[in-house]
mmCIF file with all atom_site columns, C-alpha atoms in Angstrom:
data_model
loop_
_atom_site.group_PDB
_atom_site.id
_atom_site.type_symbol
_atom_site.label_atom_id
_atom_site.label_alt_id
_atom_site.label_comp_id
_atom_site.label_asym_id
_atom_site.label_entity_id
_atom_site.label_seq_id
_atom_site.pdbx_PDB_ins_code
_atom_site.Cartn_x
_atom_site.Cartn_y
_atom_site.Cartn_z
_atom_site.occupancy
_atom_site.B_iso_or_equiv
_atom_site.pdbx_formal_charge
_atom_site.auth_seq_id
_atom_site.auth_comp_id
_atom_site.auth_asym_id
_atom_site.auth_atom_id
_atom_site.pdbx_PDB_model_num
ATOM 1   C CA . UNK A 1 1   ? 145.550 -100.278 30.020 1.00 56.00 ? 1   UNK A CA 1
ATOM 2   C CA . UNK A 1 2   ? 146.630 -97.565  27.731 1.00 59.00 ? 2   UNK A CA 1
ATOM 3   C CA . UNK A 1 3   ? 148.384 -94.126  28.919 1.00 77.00 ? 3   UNK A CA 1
ATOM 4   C CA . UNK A 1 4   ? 145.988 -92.115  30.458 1.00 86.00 ? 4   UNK A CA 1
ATOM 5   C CA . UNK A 1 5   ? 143.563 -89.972  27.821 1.00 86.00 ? 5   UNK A CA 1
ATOM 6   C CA . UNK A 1 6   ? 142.379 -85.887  28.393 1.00 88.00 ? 6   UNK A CA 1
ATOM 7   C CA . UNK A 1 7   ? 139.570 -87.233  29.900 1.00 86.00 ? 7   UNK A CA 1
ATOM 8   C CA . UNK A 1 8   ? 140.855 -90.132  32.133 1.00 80.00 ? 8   UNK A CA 1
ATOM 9   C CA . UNK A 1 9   ? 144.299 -88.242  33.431 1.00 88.00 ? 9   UNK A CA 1
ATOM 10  C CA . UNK A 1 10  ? 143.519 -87.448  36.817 1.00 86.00 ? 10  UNK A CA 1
ATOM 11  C CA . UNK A 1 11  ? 144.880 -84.032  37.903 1.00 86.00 ? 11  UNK A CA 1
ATOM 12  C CA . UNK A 1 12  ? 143.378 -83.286  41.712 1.00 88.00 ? 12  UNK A CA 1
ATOM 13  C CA . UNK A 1 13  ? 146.158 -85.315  43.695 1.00 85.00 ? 13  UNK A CA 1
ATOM 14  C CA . UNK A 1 14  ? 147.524 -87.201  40.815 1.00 84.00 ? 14  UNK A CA 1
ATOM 15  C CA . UNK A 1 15  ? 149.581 -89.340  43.107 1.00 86.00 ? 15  UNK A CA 1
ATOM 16  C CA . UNK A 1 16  ? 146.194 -90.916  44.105 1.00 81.00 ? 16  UNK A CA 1
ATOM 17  C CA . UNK A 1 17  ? 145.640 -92.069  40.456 1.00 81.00 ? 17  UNK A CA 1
ATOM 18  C CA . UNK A 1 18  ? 146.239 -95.416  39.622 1.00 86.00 ? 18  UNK A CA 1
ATOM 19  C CA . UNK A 1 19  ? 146.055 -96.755  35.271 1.00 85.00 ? 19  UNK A CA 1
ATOM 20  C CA . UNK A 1 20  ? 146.892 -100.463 35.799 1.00 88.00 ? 20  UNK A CA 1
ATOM 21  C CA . UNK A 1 21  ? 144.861 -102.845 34.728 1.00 92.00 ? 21  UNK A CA 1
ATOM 22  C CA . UNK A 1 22  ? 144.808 -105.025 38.461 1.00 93.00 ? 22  UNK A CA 1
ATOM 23  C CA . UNK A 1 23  ? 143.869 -102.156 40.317 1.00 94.00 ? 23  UNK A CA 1
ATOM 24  C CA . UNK A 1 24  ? 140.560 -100.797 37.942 1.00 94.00 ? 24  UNK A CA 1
ATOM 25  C CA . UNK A 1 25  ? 139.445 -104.533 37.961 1.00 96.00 ? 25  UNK A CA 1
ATOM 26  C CA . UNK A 1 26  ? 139.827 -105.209 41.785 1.00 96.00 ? 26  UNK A CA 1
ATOM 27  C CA . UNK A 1 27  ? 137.418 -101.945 42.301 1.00 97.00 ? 27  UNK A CA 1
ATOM 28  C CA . UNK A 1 28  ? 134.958 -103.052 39.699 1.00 97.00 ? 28  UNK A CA 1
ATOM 29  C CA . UNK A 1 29  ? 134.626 -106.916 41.080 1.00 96.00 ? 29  UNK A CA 1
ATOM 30  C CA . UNK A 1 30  ? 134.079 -105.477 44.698 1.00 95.00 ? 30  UNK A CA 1
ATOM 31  C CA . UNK A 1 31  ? 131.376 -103.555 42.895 1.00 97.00 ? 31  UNK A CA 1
ATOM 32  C CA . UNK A 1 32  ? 127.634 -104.723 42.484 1.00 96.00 ? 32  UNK A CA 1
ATOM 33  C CA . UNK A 1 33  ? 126.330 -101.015 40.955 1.00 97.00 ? 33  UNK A CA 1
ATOM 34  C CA . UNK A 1 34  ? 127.737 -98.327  39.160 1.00 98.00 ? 34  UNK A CA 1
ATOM 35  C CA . UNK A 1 35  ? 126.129 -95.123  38.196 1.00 98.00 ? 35  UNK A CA 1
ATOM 36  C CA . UNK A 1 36  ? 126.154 -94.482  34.540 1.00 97.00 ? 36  UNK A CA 1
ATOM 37  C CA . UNK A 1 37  ? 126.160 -90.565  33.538 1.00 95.00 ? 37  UNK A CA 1
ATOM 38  C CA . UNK A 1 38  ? 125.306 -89.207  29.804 1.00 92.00 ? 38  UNK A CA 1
ATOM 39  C CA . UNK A 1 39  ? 123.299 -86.863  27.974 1.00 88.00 ? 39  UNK A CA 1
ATOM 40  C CA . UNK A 1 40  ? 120.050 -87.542  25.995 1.00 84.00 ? 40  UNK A CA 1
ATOM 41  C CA . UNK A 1 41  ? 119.820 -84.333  24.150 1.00 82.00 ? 41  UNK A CA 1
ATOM 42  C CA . UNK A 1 42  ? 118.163 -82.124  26.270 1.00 85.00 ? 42  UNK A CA 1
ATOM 43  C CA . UNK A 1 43  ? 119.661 -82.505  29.861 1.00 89.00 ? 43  UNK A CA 1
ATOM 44  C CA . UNK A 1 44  ? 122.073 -84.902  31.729 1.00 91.00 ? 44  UNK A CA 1
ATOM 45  C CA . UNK A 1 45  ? 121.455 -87.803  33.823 1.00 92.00 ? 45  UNK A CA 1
ATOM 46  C CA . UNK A 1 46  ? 122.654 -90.169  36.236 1.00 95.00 ? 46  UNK A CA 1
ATOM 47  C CA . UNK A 1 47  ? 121.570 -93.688  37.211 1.00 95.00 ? 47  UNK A CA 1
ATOM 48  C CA . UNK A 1 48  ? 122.486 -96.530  39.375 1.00 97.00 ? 48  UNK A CA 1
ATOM 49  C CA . UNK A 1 49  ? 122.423 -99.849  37.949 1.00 96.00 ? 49  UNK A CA 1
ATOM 50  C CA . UNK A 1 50  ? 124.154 -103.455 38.470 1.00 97.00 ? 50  UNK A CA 1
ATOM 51  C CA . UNK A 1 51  ? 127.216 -104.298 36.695 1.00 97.00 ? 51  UNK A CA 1
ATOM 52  C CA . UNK A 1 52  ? 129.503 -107.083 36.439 1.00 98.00 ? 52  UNK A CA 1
ATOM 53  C CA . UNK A 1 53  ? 132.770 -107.533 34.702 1.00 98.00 ? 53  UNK A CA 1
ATOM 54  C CA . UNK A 1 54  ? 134.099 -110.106 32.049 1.00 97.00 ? 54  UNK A CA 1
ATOM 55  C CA . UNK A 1 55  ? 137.228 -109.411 31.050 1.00 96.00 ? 55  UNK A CA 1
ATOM 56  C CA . UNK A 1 56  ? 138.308 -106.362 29.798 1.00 96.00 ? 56  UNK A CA 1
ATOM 57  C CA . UNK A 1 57  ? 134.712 -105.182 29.412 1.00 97.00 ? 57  UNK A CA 1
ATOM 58  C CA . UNK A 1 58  ? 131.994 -103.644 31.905 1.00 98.00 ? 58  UNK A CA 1
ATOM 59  C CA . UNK A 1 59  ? 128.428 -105.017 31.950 1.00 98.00 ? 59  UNK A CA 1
ATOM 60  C CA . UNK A 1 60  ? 125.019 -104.241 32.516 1.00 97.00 ? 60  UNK A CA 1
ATOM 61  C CA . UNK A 1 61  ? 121.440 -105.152 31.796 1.00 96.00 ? 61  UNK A CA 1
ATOM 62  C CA . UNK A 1 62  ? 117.879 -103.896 31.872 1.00 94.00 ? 62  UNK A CA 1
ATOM 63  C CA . UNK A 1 63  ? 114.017 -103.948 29.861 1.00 94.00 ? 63  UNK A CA 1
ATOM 64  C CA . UNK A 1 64  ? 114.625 -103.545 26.391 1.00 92.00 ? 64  UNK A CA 1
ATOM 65  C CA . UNK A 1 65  ? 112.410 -100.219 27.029 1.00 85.00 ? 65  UNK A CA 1
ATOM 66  C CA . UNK A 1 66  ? 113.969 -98.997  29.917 1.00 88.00 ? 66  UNK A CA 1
ATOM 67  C CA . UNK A 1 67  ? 115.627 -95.207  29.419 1.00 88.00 ? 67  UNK A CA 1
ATOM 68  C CA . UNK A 1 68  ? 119.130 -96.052  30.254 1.00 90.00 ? 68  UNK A CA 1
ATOM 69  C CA . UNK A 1 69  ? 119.215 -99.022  27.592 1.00 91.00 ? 69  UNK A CA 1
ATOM 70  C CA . UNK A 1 70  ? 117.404 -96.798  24.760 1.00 90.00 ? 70  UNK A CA 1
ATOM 71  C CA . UNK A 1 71  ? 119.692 -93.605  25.475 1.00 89.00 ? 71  UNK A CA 1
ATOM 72  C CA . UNK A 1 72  ? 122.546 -96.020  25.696 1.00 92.00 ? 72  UNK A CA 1
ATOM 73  C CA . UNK A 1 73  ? 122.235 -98.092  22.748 1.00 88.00 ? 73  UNK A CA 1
ATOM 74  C CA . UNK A 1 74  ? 121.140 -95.181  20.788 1.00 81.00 ? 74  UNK A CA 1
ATOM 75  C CA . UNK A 1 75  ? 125.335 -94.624  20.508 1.00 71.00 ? 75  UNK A CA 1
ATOM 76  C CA . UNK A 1 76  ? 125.720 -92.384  23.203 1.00 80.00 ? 76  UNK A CA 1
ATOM 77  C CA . UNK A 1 77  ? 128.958 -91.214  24.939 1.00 92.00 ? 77  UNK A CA 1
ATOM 78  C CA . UNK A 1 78  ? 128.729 -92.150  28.669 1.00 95.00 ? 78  UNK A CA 1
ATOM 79  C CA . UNK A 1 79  ? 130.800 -91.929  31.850 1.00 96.00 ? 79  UNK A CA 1
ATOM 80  C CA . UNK A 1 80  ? 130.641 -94.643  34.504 1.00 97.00 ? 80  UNK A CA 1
ATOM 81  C CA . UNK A 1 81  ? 132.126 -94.025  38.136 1.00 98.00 ? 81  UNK A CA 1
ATOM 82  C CA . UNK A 1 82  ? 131.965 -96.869  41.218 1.00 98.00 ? 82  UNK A CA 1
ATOM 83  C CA . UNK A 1 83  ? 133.145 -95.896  44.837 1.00 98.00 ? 83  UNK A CA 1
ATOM 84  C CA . UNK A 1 84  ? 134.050 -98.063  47.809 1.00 97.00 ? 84  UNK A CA 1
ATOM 85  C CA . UNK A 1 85  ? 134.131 -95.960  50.456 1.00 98.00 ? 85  UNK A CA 1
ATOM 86  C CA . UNK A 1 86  ? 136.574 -97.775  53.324 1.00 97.00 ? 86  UNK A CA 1
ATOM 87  C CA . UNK A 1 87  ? 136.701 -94.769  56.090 1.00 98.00 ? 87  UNK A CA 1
ATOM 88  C CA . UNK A 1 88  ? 136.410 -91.161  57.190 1.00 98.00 ? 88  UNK A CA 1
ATOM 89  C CA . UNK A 1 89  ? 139.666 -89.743  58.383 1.00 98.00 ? 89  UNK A CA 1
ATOM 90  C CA . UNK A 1 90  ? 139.695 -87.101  60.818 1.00 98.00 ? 90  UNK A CA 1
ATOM 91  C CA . UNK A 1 91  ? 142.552 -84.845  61.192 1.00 98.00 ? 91  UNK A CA 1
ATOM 92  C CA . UNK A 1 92  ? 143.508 -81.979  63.432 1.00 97.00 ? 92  UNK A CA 1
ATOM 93  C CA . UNK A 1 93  ? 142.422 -79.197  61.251 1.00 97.00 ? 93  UNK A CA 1
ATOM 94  C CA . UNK A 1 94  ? 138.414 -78.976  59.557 1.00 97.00 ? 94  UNK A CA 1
ATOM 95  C CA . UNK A 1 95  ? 140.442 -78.457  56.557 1.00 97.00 ? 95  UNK A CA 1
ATOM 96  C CA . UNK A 1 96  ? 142.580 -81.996  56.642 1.00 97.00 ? 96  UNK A CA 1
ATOM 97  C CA . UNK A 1 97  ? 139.350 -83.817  57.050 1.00 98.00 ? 97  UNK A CA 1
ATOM 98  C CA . UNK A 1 98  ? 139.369 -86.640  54.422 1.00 97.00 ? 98  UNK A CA 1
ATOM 99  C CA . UNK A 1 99  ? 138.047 -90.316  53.471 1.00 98.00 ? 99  UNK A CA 1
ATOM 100 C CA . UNK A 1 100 ? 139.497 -93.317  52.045 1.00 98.00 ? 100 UNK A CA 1
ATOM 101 C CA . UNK A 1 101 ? 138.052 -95.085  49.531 1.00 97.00 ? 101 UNK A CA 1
ATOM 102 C CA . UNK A 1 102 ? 138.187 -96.734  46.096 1.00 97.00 ? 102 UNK A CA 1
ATOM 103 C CA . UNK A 1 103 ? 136.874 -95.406  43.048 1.00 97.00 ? 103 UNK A CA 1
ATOM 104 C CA . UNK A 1 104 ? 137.306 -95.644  39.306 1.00 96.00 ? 104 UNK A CA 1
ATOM 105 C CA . UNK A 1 105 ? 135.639 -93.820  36.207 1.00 96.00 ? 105 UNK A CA 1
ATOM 106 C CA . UNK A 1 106 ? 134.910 -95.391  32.435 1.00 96.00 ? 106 UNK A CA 1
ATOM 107 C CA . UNK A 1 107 ? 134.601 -93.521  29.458 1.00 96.00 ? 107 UNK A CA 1
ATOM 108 C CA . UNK A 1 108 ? 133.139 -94.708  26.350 1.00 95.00 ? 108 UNK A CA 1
ATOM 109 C CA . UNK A 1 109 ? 129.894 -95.995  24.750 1.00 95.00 ? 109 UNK A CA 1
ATOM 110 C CA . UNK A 1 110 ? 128.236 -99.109  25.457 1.00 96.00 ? 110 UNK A CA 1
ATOM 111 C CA . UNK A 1 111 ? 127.493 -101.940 22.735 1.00 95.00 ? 111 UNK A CA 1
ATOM 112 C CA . UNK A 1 112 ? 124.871 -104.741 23.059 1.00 95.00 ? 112 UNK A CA 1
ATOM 113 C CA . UNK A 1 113 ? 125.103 -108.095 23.111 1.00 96.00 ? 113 UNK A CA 1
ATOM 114 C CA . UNK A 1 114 ? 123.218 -109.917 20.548 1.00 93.00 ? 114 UNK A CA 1
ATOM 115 C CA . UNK A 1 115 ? 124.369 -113.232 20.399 1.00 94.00 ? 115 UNK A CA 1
ATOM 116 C CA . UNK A 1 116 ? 121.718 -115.178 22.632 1.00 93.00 ? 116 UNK A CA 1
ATOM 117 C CA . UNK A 1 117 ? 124.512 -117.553 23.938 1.00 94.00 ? 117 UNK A CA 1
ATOM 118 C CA . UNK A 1 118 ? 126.982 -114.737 24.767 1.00 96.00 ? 118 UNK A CA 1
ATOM 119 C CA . UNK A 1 119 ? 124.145 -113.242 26.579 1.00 95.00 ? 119 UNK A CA 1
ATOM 120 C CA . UNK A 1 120 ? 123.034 -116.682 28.953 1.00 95.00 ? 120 UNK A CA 1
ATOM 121 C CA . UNK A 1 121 ? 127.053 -117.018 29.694 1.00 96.00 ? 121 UNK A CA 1
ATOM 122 C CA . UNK A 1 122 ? 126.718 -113.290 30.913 1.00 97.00 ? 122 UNK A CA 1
ATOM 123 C CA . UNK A 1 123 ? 123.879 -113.723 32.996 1.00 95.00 ? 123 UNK A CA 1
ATOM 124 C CA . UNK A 1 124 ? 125.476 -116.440 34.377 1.00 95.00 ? 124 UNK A CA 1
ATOM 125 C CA . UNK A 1 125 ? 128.696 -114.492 35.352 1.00 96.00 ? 125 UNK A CA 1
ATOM 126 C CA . UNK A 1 126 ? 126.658 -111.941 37.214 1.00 96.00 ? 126 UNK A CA 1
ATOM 127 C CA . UNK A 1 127 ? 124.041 -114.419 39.023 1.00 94.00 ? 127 UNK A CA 1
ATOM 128 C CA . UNK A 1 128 ? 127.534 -115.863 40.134 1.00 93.00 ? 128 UNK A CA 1
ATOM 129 C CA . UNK A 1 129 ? 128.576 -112.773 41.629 1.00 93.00 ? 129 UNK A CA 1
ATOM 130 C CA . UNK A 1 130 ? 124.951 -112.045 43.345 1.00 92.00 ? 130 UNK A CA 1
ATOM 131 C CA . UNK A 1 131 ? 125.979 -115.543 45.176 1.00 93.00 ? 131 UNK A CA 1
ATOM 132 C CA . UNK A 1 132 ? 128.688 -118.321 43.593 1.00 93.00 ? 132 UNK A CA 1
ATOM 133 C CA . UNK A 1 133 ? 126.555 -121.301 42.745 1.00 92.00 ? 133 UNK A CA 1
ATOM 134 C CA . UNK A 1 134 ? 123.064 -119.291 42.165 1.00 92.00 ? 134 UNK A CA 1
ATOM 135 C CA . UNK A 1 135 ? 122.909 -119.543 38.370 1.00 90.00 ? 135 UNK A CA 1
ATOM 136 C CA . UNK A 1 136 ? 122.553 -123.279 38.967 1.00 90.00 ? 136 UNK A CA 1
ATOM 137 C CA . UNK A 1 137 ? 120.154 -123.269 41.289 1.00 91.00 ? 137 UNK A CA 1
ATOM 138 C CA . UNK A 1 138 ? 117.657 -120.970 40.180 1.00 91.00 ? 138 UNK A CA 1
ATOM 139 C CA . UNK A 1 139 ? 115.238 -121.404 37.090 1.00 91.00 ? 139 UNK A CA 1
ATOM 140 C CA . UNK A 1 140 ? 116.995 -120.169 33.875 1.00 90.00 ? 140 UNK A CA 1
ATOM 141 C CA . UNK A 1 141 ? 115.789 -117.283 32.160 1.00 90.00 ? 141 UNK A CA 1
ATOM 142 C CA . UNK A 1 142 ? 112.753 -117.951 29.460 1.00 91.00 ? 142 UNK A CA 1
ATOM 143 C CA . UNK A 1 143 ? 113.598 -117.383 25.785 1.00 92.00 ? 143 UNK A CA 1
ATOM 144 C CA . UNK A 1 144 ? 110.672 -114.496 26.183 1.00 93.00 ? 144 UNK A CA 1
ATOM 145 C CA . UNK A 1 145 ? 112.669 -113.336 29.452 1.00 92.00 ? 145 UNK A CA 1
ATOM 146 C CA . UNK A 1 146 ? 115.632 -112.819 27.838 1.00 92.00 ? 146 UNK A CA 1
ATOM 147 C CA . UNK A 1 147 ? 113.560 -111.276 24.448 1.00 92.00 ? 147 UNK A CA 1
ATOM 148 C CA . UNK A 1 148 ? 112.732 -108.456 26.598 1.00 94.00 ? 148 UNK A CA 1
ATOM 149 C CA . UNK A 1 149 ? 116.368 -107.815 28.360 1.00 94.00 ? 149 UNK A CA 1
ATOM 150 C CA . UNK A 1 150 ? 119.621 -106.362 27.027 1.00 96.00 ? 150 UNK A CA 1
ATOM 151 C CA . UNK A 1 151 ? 123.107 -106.422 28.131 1.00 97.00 ? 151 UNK A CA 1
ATOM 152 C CA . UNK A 1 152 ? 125.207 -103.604 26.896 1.00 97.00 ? 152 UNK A CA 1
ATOM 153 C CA . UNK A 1 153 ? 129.331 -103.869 27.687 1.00 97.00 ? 153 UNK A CA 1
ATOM 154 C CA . UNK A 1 154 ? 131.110 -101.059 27.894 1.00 97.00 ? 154 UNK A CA 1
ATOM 155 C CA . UNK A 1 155 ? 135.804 -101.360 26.854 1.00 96.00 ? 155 UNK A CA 1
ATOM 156 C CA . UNK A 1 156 ? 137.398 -100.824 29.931 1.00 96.00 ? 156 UNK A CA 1
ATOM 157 C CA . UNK A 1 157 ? 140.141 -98.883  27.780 1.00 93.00 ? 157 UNK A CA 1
ATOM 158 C CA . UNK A 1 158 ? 139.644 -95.321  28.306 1.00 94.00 ? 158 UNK A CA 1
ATOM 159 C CA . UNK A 1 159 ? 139.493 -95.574  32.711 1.00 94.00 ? 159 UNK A CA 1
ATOM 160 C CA . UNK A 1 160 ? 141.309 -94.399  35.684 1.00 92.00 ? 160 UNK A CA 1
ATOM 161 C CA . UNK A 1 161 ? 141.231 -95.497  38.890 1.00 95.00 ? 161 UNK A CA 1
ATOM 162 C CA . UNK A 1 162 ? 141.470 -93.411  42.436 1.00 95.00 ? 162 UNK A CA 1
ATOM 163 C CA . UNK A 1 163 ? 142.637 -94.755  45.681 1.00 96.00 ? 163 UNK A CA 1
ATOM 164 C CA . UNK A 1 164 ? 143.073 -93.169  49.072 1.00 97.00 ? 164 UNK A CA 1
ATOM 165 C CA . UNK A 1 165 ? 144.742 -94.801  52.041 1.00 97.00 ? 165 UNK A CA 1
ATOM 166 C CA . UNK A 1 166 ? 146.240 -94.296  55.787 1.00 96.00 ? 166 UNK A CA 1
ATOM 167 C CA . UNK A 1 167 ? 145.376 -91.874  58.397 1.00 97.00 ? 167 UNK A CA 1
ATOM 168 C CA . UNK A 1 168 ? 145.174 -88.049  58.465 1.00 97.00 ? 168 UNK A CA 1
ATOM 169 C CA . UNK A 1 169 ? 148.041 -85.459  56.940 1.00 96.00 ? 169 UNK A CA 1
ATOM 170 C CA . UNK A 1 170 ? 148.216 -82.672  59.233 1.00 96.00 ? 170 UNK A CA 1
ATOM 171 C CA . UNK A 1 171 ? 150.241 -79.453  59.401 1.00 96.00 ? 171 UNK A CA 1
ATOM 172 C CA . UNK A 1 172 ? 153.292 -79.578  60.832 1.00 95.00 ? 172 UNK A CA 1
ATOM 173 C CA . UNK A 1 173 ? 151.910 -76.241  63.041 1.00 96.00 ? 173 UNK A CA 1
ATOM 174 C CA . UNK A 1 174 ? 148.713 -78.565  64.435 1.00 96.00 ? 174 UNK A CA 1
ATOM 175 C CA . UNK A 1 175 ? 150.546 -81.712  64.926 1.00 95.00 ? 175 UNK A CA 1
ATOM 176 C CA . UNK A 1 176 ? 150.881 -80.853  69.233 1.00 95.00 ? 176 UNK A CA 1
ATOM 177 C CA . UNK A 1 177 ? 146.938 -79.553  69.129 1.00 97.00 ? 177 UNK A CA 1
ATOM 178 C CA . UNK A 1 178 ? 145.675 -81.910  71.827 1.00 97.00 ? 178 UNK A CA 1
ATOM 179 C CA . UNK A 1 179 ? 142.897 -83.202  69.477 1.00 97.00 ? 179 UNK A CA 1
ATOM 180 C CA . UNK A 1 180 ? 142.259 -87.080  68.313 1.00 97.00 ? 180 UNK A CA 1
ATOM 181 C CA . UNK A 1 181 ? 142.934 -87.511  65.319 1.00 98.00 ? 181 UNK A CA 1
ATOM 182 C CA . UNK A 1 182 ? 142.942 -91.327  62.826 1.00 98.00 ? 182 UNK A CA 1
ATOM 183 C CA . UNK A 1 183 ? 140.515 -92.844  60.958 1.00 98.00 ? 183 UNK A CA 1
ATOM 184 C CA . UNK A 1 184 ? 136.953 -94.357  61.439 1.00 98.00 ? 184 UNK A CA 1
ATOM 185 C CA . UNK A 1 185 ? 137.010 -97.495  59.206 1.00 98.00 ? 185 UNK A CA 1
ATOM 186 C CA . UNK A 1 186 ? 133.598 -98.287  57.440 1.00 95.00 ? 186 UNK A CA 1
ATOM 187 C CA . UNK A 1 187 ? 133.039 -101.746 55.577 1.00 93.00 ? 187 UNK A CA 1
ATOM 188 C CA . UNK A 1 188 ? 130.208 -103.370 54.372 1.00 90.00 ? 188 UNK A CA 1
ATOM 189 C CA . UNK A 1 189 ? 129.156 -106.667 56.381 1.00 89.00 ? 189 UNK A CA 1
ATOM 190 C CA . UNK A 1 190 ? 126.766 -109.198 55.230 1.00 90.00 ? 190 UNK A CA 1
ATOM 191 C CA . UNK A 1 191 ? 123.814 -109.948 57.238 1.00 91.00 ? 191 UNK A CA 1
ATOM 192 C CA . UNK A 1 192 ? 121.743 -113.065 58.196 1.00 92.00 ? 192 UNK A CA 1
ATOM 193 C CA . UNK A 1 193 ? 119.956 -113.983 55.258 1.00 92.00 ? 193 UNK A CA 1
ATOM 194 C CA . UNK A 1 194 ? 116.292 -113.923 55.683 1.00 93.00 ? 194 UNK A CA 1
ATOM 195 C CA . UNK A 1 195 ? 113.919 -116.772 54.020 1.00 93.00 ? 195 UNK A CA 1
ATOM 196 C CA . UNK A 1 196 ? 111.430 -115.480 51.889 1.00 95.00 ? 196 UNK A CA 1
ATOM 197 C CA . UNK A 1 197 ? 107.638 -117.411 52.942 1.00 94.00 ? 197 UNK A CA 1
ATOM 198 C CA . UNK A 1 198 ? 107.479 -119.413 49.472 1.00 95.00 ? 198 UNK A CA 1
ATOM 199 C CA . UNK A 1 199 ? 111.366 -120.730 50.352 1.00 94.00 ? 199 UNK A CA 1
ATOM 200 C CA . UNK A 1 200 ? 111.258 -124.602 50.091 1.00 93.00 ? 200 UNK A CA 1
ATOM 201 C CA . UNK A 1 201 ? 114.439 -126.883 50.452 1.00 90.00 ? 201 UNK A CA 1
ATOM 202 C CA . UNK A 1 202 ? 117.537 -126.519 52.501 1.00 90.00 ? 202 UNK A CA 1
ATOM 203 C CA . UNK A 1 203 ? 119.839 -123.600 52.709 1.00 92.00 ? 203 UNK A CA 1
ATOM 204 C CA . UNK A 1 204 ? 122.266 -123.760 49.902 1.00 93.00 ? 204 UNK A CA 1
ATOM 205 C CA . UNK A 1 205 ? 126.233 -123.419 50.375 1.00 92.00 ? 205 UNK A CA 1
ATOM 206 C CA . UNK A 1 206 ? 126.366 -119.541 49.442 1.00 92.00 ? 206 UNK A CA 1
ATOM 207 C CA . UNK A 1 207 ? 123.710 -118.956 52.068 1.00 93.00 ? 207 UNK A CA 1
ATOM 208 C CA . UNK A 1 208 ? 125.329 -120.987 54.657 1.00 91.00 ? 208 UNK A CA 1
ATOM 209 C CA . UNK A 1 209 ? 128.514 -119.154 54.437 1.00 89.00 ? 209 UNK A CA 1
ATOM 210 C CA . UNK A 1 210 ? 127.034 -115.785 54.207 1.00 89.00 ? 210 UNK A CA 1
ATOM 211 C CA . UNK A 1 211 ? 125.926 -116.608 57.405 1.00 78.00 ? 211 UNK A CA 1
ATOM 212 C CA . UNK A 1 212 ? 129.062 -117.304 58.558 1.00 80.00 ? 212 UNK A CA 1
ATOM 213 C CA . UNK A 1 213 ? 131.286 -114.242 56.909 1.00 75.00 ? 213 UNK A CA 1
ATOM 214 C CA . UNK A 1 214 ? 129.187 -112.024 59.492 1.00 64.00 ? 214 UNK A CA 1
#
C-alpha cells in the first residue's frame, strides 16, 4: 500500500494506525458489510451493504436501480469504513474508558464490472464467503438475474487501517483506586443453523461445521 494520503493519515493516536497491506485485508475478509458514505448533491449519506474482497479491490453489489449503485456509478467520491469491535475496556478513571476493535477506511470511487464472466467469478467469491462450498450448491444466477445486478469494486490504494489492543491505560495517580479494572471481550459466535420449511436434502459440510464452531 502506498504512504499514507491527507485523507488516509491517521492523526488521533497515530500509533494505532496501521498502512500495510496484511493488516487492511485481514479486517476486510473478517468483514461481511461495510457502510459506504458519499454525497449525492444535495446532502450526505450512509449505507450498509455486503462486501467481499478480491485482491487488491473492494466489492459490492445491488439492483441496477438501487440509490447506492446509481449515486455510485454516477462517478462519485466515496468513503468506506468496516469495524470489528473485539471488547470494551474499563479502566479506573470514566475518562480511560476505551474499546478494542478493528477498523479500516477506503477512499476512492467505485467502478463496475461489466464483463459478464468477471461478474459470475465475483459472485462466486462472495457466495463462498456467505458459506465455502455454497456457490456450488445453490442454483446459479439467471442471465436476467444478473441483467438487473451490478458489482462495483472499489482500489484498495488510498486506505488506512486502525487497531486497538490490551487492557486499560490508567494514570499513574489511580493505579491503587480499589476499582476493577480489564477488559470485557465481545466476539461474534455462530449459531445453530435453522432449516427453512421448503429445505430438502441433507445438511451440507458448511452447515455441519457451523454447527460445530459454536
Amino acid at each position: 500500500m502506498p504512504s499514507p494520503t491527507p485523507r488516509t493519515r491517521i492523526r488521533r493516536l497515530p500509533e494505532l494506525a496501521l498502512y500495510e497491506k496484511a493488516a487492511l485485508y485481514s479486517i476486510i475478509d473478517s468483514a461481511y458489510v461495510c457502510h459506504i458514505s458519499f454525497y449525492d448533491g444535495e446532502s450526505s449519506h450512509v449505507i450498509p451493504t455486503a462486501c467481499w474482497r478480491d485482491g487488491d479491490r473492494l466489492y459490492i453489489h445491488g439492483s441496477n436501480g438501487g440509490r447506492l449503485i446509481r449515486k455510485l456509478t454516477s462517478a462519485k467520491e466515496a468513503a468506506v469504513a468496516i469495524t470489528h469491535l473485539d471488547g470494551l475496556v474499563l479502566a479506573k478513571s470514566a475518562f480511560n474508558h476505551a474499546m478494542n476493535y478493528r477498523s479500516a477506511i477506503i477512499y476512492g470511487r467505485f467502478n463496475a464490472v461489466n464483463d459478464e464472466v468477471e461478474k459470475r467469478r465475483l459472485m462466486d467469491i462472495f457466495m463462498r464467503l456467505i458459506a465455502p462450498g455454497r456457490e456450488g450448491d445453490a442454483r446459479p444466477g439467471s442471465a436476467k438475474e444478473f441483467a438487473a445486478t451490478t458489482i462495483l469494486g472499489i482500489a484498495l490504494d488510498e486506505a488506512a487501517a486502525k487497531v486497538r489492543t490490551g487492557g486499560p491505560i490508567d494514570d499513574e495517580s489511580d493505579l491503587d483506586l480499589p476499582i476493577w479494572a480489564g477488559v470485557l471481550p465481545m466476539v461474534t459466535l455462530p449459531q445453530t443453523p435453522i432449516a427453512a420449511s421448503t429445505s430438502i436434502g441433507a445438511e451440507p459440510v458448511y452447515v455441519r461445521q457451523w454447527k460445530t464452531s459454536e
